[in-house]
């Protein structure tokens, strides 16, 4: 699959996840993906081409305004995983001028090889400002952001990630897909849920088929939602006709899912089934990489805390150990706590399947009067410009 100058040797993308897909986690996923490759699977890069052999590993969402202001937190967030040949950054923004300025920083300072735009976030603090999944409802604003980003990016490919719409009565994805294609994006990705669905129920893969039919073969369509195994990834491709898959929660606490998926895309059936000892080694390495990345051991192990339950899902680990691991405060303590577990334990079937965020439907919070018109009113335009100033820190 190709996004302009970027070629993916395997049509797999690690979904941007705020608070999760920082450089250390991206590295673990990428290395796992590379472990699923055999020599000869991927044609080497030709002149002027960048190749992600095992796929694309995107940053968490970066707030355009915070990037333009160069806040230290944001500059840290856009640091690449140095082993990744393709530096892929996701931007979030609501104001076309600010998003374009952020793109100019990334491209002008050679900080990114691919830029994704986030139009899928359902978080109330984002949608009530008209951002994320609420934004494509305003066709003119959506078009202005996407067009401005594509122009500012020049040869660097820009893609769009979106949801189906705000709710079933306010679907946006087919219009947004057409607008994005006409604006010159290199691909679109669809998380096949509405904002109202949040992470509940099942992703509606049939929407991915509809989008693919709508956009034809002119640009790749990536499918996203509820891929928990290599089999799911192949099934999504087959059922929807999409060109590639985007994987989020399925790899939380399980970066080796990328070995399975990458190997499956190259026609093999490698399936990583780690013992608890292997999982513990991965947790320790994850914490060490985060401590190095943040140059702060406490911050590194604190960041690991949120991954603990995901890593241990399905394994027999007592409540006390889980409790202590979720409060771990040094690398040495982590080694001790992990060393005390029954590390010979084989892979449990319960480790498969759903993980991470779930929950029920939620009525999206929107700016007053947002649904009254698909175009921005003057007062909404003024509010949107101000909204960009409010969200900071990535
Ligand atoms: C913890 C978390 C953080 C997320 N952050 C982002 C984000 O920063 N940008 C984005 O486009 N989507 C974000 N998402 C949505 C995912 O990229 C993905 O679309 C969604 O989880 C559905 O895919 P999945 O079923 O494979 O998890 C996030 C999801 C989770 C669970």
Short mmCIF file of C-alpha atoms and ligand atoms in Angstrom, two decimals:
data_model
loop_
_atom_site.label_atom_id
_atom_site.label_comp_id
_atom_site.label_asym_id
_atom_site.label_seq_id
_atom_site.Cartn_x
_atom_site.Cartn_y
_atom_site.Cartn_z
CA UNK A 1 0.00 0.00 0.00
CA UNK A 2 1.27 3.42 -0.90
CA UNK A 3 0.68 6.88 0.62
CA UNK A 4 2.45 9.15 -1.85
CA UNK A 5 6.17 8.75 -1.19
CA UNK A 6 5.56 6.29 1.66
CA UNK A 7 5.10 2.59 0.94
CA UNK A 8 3.89 0.15 3.54
CA UNK A 9 5.42 -3.28 3.05
CA UNK A 10 2.54 -4.62 5.13
CA UNK A 11 -0.85 -2.85 5.15
CA UNK A 12 -1.01 -2.51 8.93
CA UNK A 13 -1.18 0.64 11.03
CA UNK A 14 -0.81 1.05 14.78
CA UNK A 15 -3.72 3.33 15.71
CA UNK A 16 -2.85 6.61 17.39
CA UNK A 17 -3.76 6.30 21.07
CA UNK A 18 -3.39 9.22 23.44
CA UNK A 19 -1.29 8.27 26.45
CA UNK A 20 -0.33 4.94 24.88
CA UNK A 21 1.46 5.23 21.54
CA UNK A 22 4.53 7.12 22.73
CA UNK A 23 7.92 6.28 21.15
CA UNK A 24 8.68 3.32 23.48
CA UNK A 25 5.35 1.63 22.83
CA UNK A 26 5.58 2.31 19.10
CA UNK A 27 9.02 0.73 19.14
CA UNK A 28 7.74 -2.41 20.87
CA UNK A 29 4.94 -2.72 18.31
CA UNK A 30 7.26 -2.05 15.36
CA UNK A 31 9.85 -4.55 16.54
CA UNK A 32 7.09 -7.12 17.01
CA UNK A 33 5.83 -6.37 13.51
CA UNK A 34 9.33 -6.79 12.08
CA UNK A 35 9.61 -10.14 13.86
CA UNK A 36 6.70 -11.30 11.71
CA UNK A 37 8.61 -10.61 8.48
CA UNK A 38 10.76 -13.05 6.53
CA UNK A 39 13.58 -12.08 4.17
CA UNK A 40 12.10 -11.28 0.78
CA UNK A 41 8.65 -10.30 2.09
CA UNK A 42 9.14 -6.62 1.30
CA UNK A 43 10.70 -5.07 -1.80
CA UNK A 44 13.52 -2.73 -0.67
CA UNK A 45 13.00 1.03 -1.00
CA UNK A 46 13.62 2.54 -4.42
CA UNK A 47 15.07 6.02 -4.85
CA UNK A 48 13.04 8.71 -3.14
CA UNK A 49 10.76 6.19 -1.49
CA UNK A 50 10.32 5.56 2.22
CA UNK A 51 9.26 2.10 3.25
CA UNK A 52 7.71 0.91 6.48
CA UNK A 53 8.34 -2.83 6.07
CA UNK A 54 5.98 -3.99 8.80
CA UNK A 55 3.52 -1.09 8.56
CA UNK A 56 3.04 2.34 10.05
CA UNK A 57 3.28 3.30 13.72
CA UNK A 58 1.58 6.62 14.43
CA UNK A 59 2.12 8.99 17.39
CA UNK A 60 -0.68 9.80 19.78
CA UNK A 61 -2.67 12.87 18.77
CA UNK A 62 -0.74 16.11 18.92
CA UNK A 63 -2.65 19.35 19.42
CA UNK A 64 -1.77 21.71 16.58
CA UNK A 65 -1.88 24.78 18.77
CA UNK A 66 0.47 23.22 21.34
CA UNK A 67 2.85 22.31 18.53
CA UNK A 68 2.75 25.82 17.14
CA UNK A 69 3.51 27.08 20.64
CA UNK A 70 6.23 24.43 20.95
CA UNK A 71 5.23 23.41 24.46
CA UNK A 72 7.92 21.11 25.92
CA UNK A 73 5.40 18.27 26.46
CA UNK A 74 4.37 18.39 22.84
CA UNK A 75 7.90 18.59 21.48
CA UNK A 76 8.64 15.44 23.50
CA UNK A 77 5.53 13.76 22.11
CA UNK A 78 6.61 14.24 18.51
CA UNK A 79 10.00 12.62 19.07
CA UNK A 80 10.38 9.73 16.68
CA UNK A 81 11.03 6.09 17.43
CA UNK A 82 14.56 6.30 16.02
CA UNK A 83 14.46 2.83 14.50
CA UNK A 84 11.37 3.57 12.47
CA UNK A 85 12.08 4.52 8.85
CA UNK A 86 8.74 6.36 8.60
CA UNK A 87 7.98 9.10 11.12
CA UNK A 88 4.21 9.30 11.32
CA UNK A 89 2.53 12.04 13.37
CA UNK A 90 -1.15 12.59 14.07
CA UNK A 91 -2.40 16.15 14.45
CA UNK A 92 -5.58 17.32 16.08
CA UNK A 93 -6.95 20.77 15.42
CA UNK A 94 -10.11 22.76 14.73
CA UNK A 95 -8.74 25.89 13.13
CA UNK A 96 -7.44 25.60 9.52
CA UNK A 97 -4.74 28.24 9.96
CA UNK A 98 -3.35 26.60 13.09
CA UNK A 99 -3.39 23.12 11.61
CA UNK A 100 -1.59 24.39 8.50
CA UNK A 101 0.98 26.16 10.69
CA UNK A 102 1.56 22.93 12.62
CA UNK A 103 2.01 21.02 9.36
CA UNK A 104 4.52 23.61 8.16
CA UNK A 105 6.57 23.08 11.34
CA UNK A 106 6.57 19.31 10.91
CA UNK A 107 7.47 19.43 7.24
CA UNK A 108 9.68 22.52 7.20
CA UNK A 109 11.80 21.19 10.06
CA UNK A 110 11.87 17.67 8.66
CA UNK A 111 10.12 16.15 11.65
CA UNK A 112 7.58 13.92 9.87
CA UNK A 113 7.27 11.68 6.83
CA UNK A 114 3.52 11.26 7.13
CA UNK A 115 0.81 13.32 8.80
CA UNK A 116 -2.55 12.00 9.90
CA UNK A 117 -5.44 14.29 10.88
CA UNK A 118 -7.70 13.27 13.76
CA UNK A 119 -11.43 13.59 13.09
CA UNK A 120 -12.47 10.67 15.27
CA UNK A 121 -12.01 11.67 18.88
CA UNK A 122 -15.33 11.35 20.80
CA UNK A 123 -14.08 12.83 24.10
CA UNK A 124 -16.55 15.44 25.39
CA UNK A 125 -13.78 17.99 26.00
CA UNK A 126 -12.95 17.75 22.28
CA UNK A 127 -16.40 17.45 20.66
CA UNK A 128 -17.94 20.23 22.73
CA UNK A 129 -15.49 22.57 21.03
CA UNK A 130 -16.50 21.21 17.63
CA UNK A 131 -13.35 19.08 17.29
CA UNK A 132 -12.65 15.40 16.65
CA UNK A 133 -15.67 13.40 15.55
CA UNK A 134 -17.92 16.49 15.67
CA UNK A 135 -15.92 18.38 13.08
CA UNK A 136 -16.72 16.66 9.76
CA UNK A 137 -20.35 17.68 10.30
CA UNK A 138 -19.26 21.17 9.26
CA UNK A 139 -18.32 20.29 5.68
CA UNK A 140 -16.73 23.69 4.95
CA UNK A 141 -14.54 23.64 8.04
CA UNK A 142 -13.50 20.04 7.42
CA UNK A 143 -12.61 20.85 3.83
CA UNK A 144 -10.62 23.94 4.82
CA UNK A 145 -8.57 22.02 7.40
CA UNK A 146 -7.83 19.10 5.11
CA UNK A 147 -7.07 21.25 2.08
CA UNK A 148 -4.84 23.57 4.09
CA UNK A 149 -2.93 20.63 5.57
CA UNK A 150 -2.42 18.97 2.18
CA UNK A 151 -1.11 22.18 0.62
CA UNK A 152 1.18 22.92 3.59
CA UNK A 153 2.51 19.35 3.57
CA UNK A 154 3.73 19.49 -0.04
CA UNK A 155 5.20 16.04 -0.83
CA UNK A 156 4.58 14.66 2.64
CA UNK A 157 1.44 12.52 2.52
CA UNK A 158 -1.55 13.55 4.62
CA UNK A 159 -4.24 11.10 5.68
CA UNK A 160 -7.51 11.48 7.55
CA UNK A 161 -8.84 9.30 10.36
CA UNK A 162 -12.51 9.60 11.17
CA UNK A 163 -15.59 7.97 12.64
CA UNK A 164 -18.86 7.25 10.85
CA UNK A 165 -20.49 10.37 12.19
CA UNK A 166 -21.88 11.97 15.29
CA UNK A 167 -24.77 9.53 15.71
CA UNK A 168 -26.98 7.45 13.42
CA UNK A 169 -29.00 10.51 12.44
CA UNK A 170 -25.90 12.53 11.62
CA UNK A 171 -23.56 10.41 9.56
CA UNK A 172 -20.59 12.18 8.00
CA UNK A 173 -18.16 9.59 6.71
CA UNK A 174 -19.23 9.30 3.07
CA UNK A 175 -19.24 13.07 2.53
CA UNK A 176 -16.03 13.48 4.50
CA UNK A 177 -14.37 10.69 2.50
CA UNK A 178 -15.29 12.40 -0.78
CA UNK A 179 -14.15 15.82 0.46
CA UNK A 180 -10.86 14.40 1.73
CA UNK A 181 -10.22 12.57 -1.52
CA UNK A 182 -10.88 15.71 -3.56
CA UNK A 183 -8.61 17.69 -1.25
CA UNK A 184 -5.74 15.37 -2.14
CA UNK A 185 -5.30 13.17 0.91
CA UNK A 186 -3.23 10.02 0.45
CA UNK A 187 -5.65 7.71 2.32
CA UNK A 188 -8.58 7.69 4.69
CA UNK A 189 -9.10 5.50 7.74
CA UNK A 190 -12.51 4.79 9.20
CA UNK A 191 -13.20 3.72 12.77
CA UNK A 192 -16.54 2.12 12.08
CA UNK A 193 -18.43 3.60 15.01
CA UNK A 194 -20.22 6.88 15.55
CA UNK A 195 -19.14 9.28 18.29
CA UNK A 196 -22.32 8.31 20.17
CA UNK A 197 -21.20 4.69 20.17
CA UNK A 198 -17.93 5.70 21.83
CA UNK A 199 -16.25 2.28 22.25
CA UNK A 200 -19.46 0.33 22.86
CA UNK A 201 -21.01 -2.49 20.88
CA UNK A 202 -19.38 -3.77 17.74
CA UNK A 203 -17.67 -1.78 15.04
CA UNK A 204 -19.88 -1.73 11.96
CA UNK A 205 -17.52 -3.03 9.34
CA UNK A 206 -20.18 -2.69 6.64
CA UNK A 207 -19.52 1.08 6.76
CA UNK A 208 -15.92 0.39 5.75
CA UNK A 209 -17.22 -1.49 2.67
CA UNK A 210 -19.49 1.43 1.83
CA UNK A 211 -16.67 3.90 2.08
CA UNK A 212 -14.45 1.70 -0.07
CA UNK A 213 -17.21 1.46 -2.69
CA UNK A 214 -17.68 5.20 -2.54
CA UNK A 215 -14.02 6.09 -2.97
CA UNK A 216 -13.08 3.29 -5.35
CA UNK A 217 -9.44 2.53 -5.96
CA UNK A 218 -8.25 6.13 -6.20
CA UNK A 219 -7.01 6.26 -2.62
CA UNK A 220 -6.54 3.52 -0.03
CA UNK A 221 -9.26 3.04 2.58
CA UNK A 222 -8.12 1.66 5.93
CA UNK A 223 -10.51 -0.14 8.21
CA UNK A 224 -10.48 0.26 11.97
CA UNK A 225 -12.41 -1.17 14.87
CA UNK A 226 -12.36 -4.42 16.83
CA UNK A 227 -9.36 -6.21 15.41
CA UNK A 228 -8.27 -8.49 18.25
CA UNK A 229 -6.34 -11.13 16.30
CA UNK A 230 -4.60 -11.79 13.00
CA UNK A 231 -7.72 -13.64 11.90
CA UNK A 232 -9.82 -10.53 12.54
CA UNK A 233 -7.43 -8.45 10.43
CA UNK A 234 -7.69 -10.84 7.48
CA UNK A 235 -11.44 -11.07 7.91
CA UNK A 236 -11.84 -7.29 7.86
CA UNK A 237 -9.85 -7.11 4.62
CA UNK A 238 -11.93 -9.85 3.06
CA UNK A 239 -15.33 -8.69 4.25
CA UNK A 240 -14.92 -4.99 3.53
CA UNK A 241 -12.46 -4.87 0.62
CA UNK A 242 -10.41 -2.30 2.56
CA UNK A 243 -6.77 -1.78 1.62
CA UNK A 244 -5.29 -2.04 5.10
CA UNK A 245 -6.13 -2.23 8.77
CA UNK A 246 -5.63 0.02 11.78
CA UNK A 247 -5.20 -1.67 15.15
CA UNK A 248 -5.77 0.05 18.49
CA UNK A 249 -6.87 -1.61 21.70
CA UNK A 250 -6.01 -5.12 20.49
CA UNK A 251 -2.31 -4.45 20.99
CA UNK A 252 -2.59 -2.84 24.42
CA UNK A 253 -0.46 -5.02 26.67
CA UNK A 254 0.13 -7.15 23.63
CA UNK A 255 2.53 -5.53 21.15
CA UNK A 256 3.27 -9.00 19.76
CA UNK A 257 -0.13 -8.92 18.07
CA UNK A 258 1.83 -7.17 15.31
CA UNK A 259 3.97 -10.29 14.80
CA UNK A 260 0.81 -12.31 14.25
CA UNK A 261 -0.83 -9.76 11.97
CA UNK A 262 2.27 -9.03 9.87
CA UNK A 263 3.01 -12.72 9.43
CA UNK A 264 -0.62 -13.36 8.47
CA UNK A 265 -0.49 -10.65 5.80
CA UNK A 266 2.53 -12.41 4.31
CA UNK A 267 0.69 -15.72 4.24
CA UNK A 268 2.09 -17.33 7.36
CA UNK A 269 0.47 -18.34 10.58
CA UNK A 270 2.96 -17.38 13.30
CA UNK A 271 1.02 -16.82 16.50
CA UNK A 272 2.87 -15.47 19.53
CA UNK A 273 1.60 -17.12 22.70
CA UNK A 274 3.88 -15.83 25.48
CA UNK A 275 4.35 -17.44 28.86
CA UNK A 276 3.91 -15.12 31.81
CA UNK A 277 7.72 -14.98 32.02
CA UNK A 278 7.90 -13.59 28.50
CA UNK A 279 5.18 -11.07 29.29
CA UNK A 280 7.09 -10.01 32.42
CA UNK A 281 10.25 -9.48 30.35
CA UNK A 282 8.26 -7.32 27.93
CA UNK A 283 6.84 -5.26 30.82
CA UNK A 284 10.29 -4.71 32.25
CA UNK A 285 11.66 -3.61 28.87
CA UNK A 286 8.67 -1.36 28.27
CA UNK A 287 9.29 0.37 31.61
CA UNK A 288 13.01 0.71 30.91
CA UNK A 289 12.38 2.24 27.48
CA UNK A 290 9.90 4.70 28.97
CA UNK A 291 12.31 5.65 31.75
CA UNK A 292 14.96 6.35 29.11
CA UNK A 293 12.54 8.22 26.87
CA UNK A 294 11.29 10.50 29.65
CA UNK A 295 14.75 10.64 31.24
CA UNK A 296 12.92 9.99 34.48
CA UNK A 297 12.65 6.54 36.06
CA UNK A 298 9.62 7.36 38.19
CA UNK A 299 7.72 8.79 35.22
CA UNK A 300 8.67 5.71 33.18
CA UNK A 301 7.34 3.20 35.71
CA UNK A 302 4.31 5.38 36.41
CA UNK A 303 3.47 5.29 32.73
CA UNK A 304 3.78 1.51 32.83
CA UNK A 305 1.11 1.29 35.53
CA UNK A 306 -1.71 1.85 33.07
CA UNK A 307 -0.44 -1.06 30.96
CA UNK A 308 -0.22 -3.57 33.83
CA UNK A 309 -3.79 -4.90 33.67
CA UNK A 310 -3.57 -5.15 29.87
CA UNK A 311 -0.33 -7.16 30.00
CA UNK A 312 -1.65 -9.51 32.67
CA UNK A 313 -5.08 -10.08 31.12
CA UNK A 314 -5.98 -13.76 31.40
CA UNK A 315 -2.93 -14.83 33.44
CA UNK A 316 -3.37 -16.14 36.97
CA UNK A 317 -1.93 -13.29 39.01
CA UNK A 318 -3.30 -12.62 42.49
CA UNK A 319 -5.04 -9.43 43.50
CA UNK A 320 -2.19 -8.37 45.79
CA UNK A 321 0.41 -8.66 43.03
CA UNK A 322 -1.79 -6.78 40.58
CA UNK A 323 -2.38 -4.10 43.21
CA UNK A 324 1.35 -3.72 43.90
CA UNK A 325 2.26 -3.67 40.22
CA UNK A 326 -0.31 -0.97 39.58
CA UNK A 327 1.54 1.17 42.12
CA UNK A 328 5.10 0.31 41.22
CA UNK A 329 7.54 3.20 41.62
CA UNK A 330 10.98 2.00 40.52
CA UNK A 331 12.52 -0.35 37.97
CA UNK A 332 14.06 -2.41 40.76
CA UNK A 333 10.72 -2.83 42.49
CA UNK A 334 9.19 -3.83 39.15
CA UNK A 335 11.85 -6.55 38.71
CA UNK A 336 11.14 -7.88 42.21
CA UNK A 337 7.37 -7.88 41.80
CA UNK A 338 7.53 -9.55 38.40
CA UNK A 339 10.09 -12.07 39.66
CA UNK A 340 7.67 -13.21 42.36
CA UNK A 341 5.02 -14.27 39.81
CA UNK A 342 4.53 -17.81 38.52
CA UNK A 343 6.54 -17.09 35.40
CA UNK A 344 6.28 -20.60 33.92
CA UNK A 345 2.57 -20.06 33.39
CA UNK A 346 1.64 -20.75 29.76
CA UNK A 347 -0.43 -18.48 27.56
CA UNK A 348 -4.07 -18.56 28.71
CA UNK A 349 -6.96 -18.50 26.23
CA UNK A 350 -8.47 -15.63 28.24
CA UNK A 351 -5.65 -13.38 27.04
CA UNK A 352 -7.32 -13.32 23.64
CA UNK A 353 -10.23 -11.12 22.67
CA UNK A 354 -11.43 -7.69 23.67
CA UNK A 355 -9.37 -5.47 25.92
CA UNK A 356 -9.10 -1.81 26.77
CA UNK A 357 -11.84 0.77 26.62
CA UNK A 358 -15.45 -0.37 26.28
CA UNK A 359 -18.52 0.97 28.01
CA UNK A 360 -21.85 2.16 26.75
CA UNK A 361 -23.18 4.72 24.32
CA UNK A 362 -22.87 8.40 25.23
CA UNK A 363 -24.72 11.36 23.84
CA UNK A 364 -22.02 13.48 22.20
CA UNK A 365 -21.42 16.90 23.73
CA UNK A 366 -21.52 19.48 20.95
CA UNK A 367 -21.31 23.26 20.71
CA UNK A 368 -24.76 24.89 20.98
CA UNK A 369 -26.64 24.74 17.70
CA UNK A 370 -23.89 22.67 16.00
CA UNK A 371 -26.30 20.35 14.20
CA UNK A 372 -28.50 23.13 12.84
CA UNK A 373 -26.40 23.60 9.73
CA UNK A 374 -23.66 21.66 7.95
CA UNK A 375 -21.83 24.96 7.42
CA UNK A 376 -20.16 27.19 9.99
CA UNK A 377 -21.97 30.35 11.01
CA UNK A 378 -19.94 33.49 11.66
CA UNK A 379 -20.25 33.15 15.43
CA UNK A 380 -19.21 29.48 15.24
CA UNK A 381 -16.19 30.49 13.19
CA UNK A 382 -15.13 32.93 15.88
CA UNK A 383 -15.65 30.35 18.62
CA UNK A 384 -13.66 27.73 16.70
CA UNK A 385 -10.66 30.00 16.45
CA UNK A 386 -10.81 30.57 20.20
CA UNK A 387 -11.32 26.85 20.92
CA UNK A 388 -7.93 26.02 19.50
CA UNK A 389 -6.38 28.15 22.20
CA UNK A 390 -7.96 26.12 24.98
CA UNK A 391 -6.65 22.61 24.36
CA UNK A 392 -3.01 22.23 25.09
CA UNK A 393 -0.45 19.70 26.13
CA UNK A 394 -1.10 17.34 23.20
C1 LIG B 1 -6.70 4.94 25.03
C2 LIG B 1 -7.11 5.37 23.64
C3 LIG B 1 -6.61 6.56 23.13
C4 LIG B 1 -6.95 6.95 21.83
N1 LIG B 1 -6.41 8.09 21.31
C5 LIG B 1 -6.62 8.40 20.00
C6 LIG B 1 -5.92 9.47 19.38
O1 LIG B 1 -5.07 10.14 20.00
N2 LIG B 1 -6.19 9.72 18.07
C7 LIG B 1 -7.09 8.97 17.35
O2 LIG B 1 -7.31 9.23 16.16
N3 LIG B 1 -7.76 7.95 17.92
C8 LIG B 1 -7.51 7.63 19.21
N4 LIG B 1 -8.12 6.54 19.74
C9 LIG B 1 -8.96 5.68 18.88
C10 LIG B 1 -8.13 4.58 18.24
O3 LIG B 1 -7.16 5.12 17.37
C11 LIG B 1 -9.03 3.61 17.43
O4 LIG B 1 -9.67 4.33 16.41
C12 LIG B 1 -10.08 2.95 18.30
O5 LIG B 1 -9.53 2.46 19.51
C13 LIG B 1 -10.78 1.79 17.55
O6 LIG B 1 -9.84 0.82 17.18
P1 LIG B 1 -9.70 -0.55 18.02
O7 LIG B 1 -11.04 -1.20 18.05
O8 LIG B 1 -8.67 -1.34 17.27
O9 LIG B 1 -9.26 -0.16 19.39
C14 LIG B 1 -7.82 6.15 21.04
C15 LIG B 1 -8.33 4.97 21.59
C16 LIG B 1 -7.97 4.56 22.86
C17 LIG B 1 -8.52 3.26 23.39
#
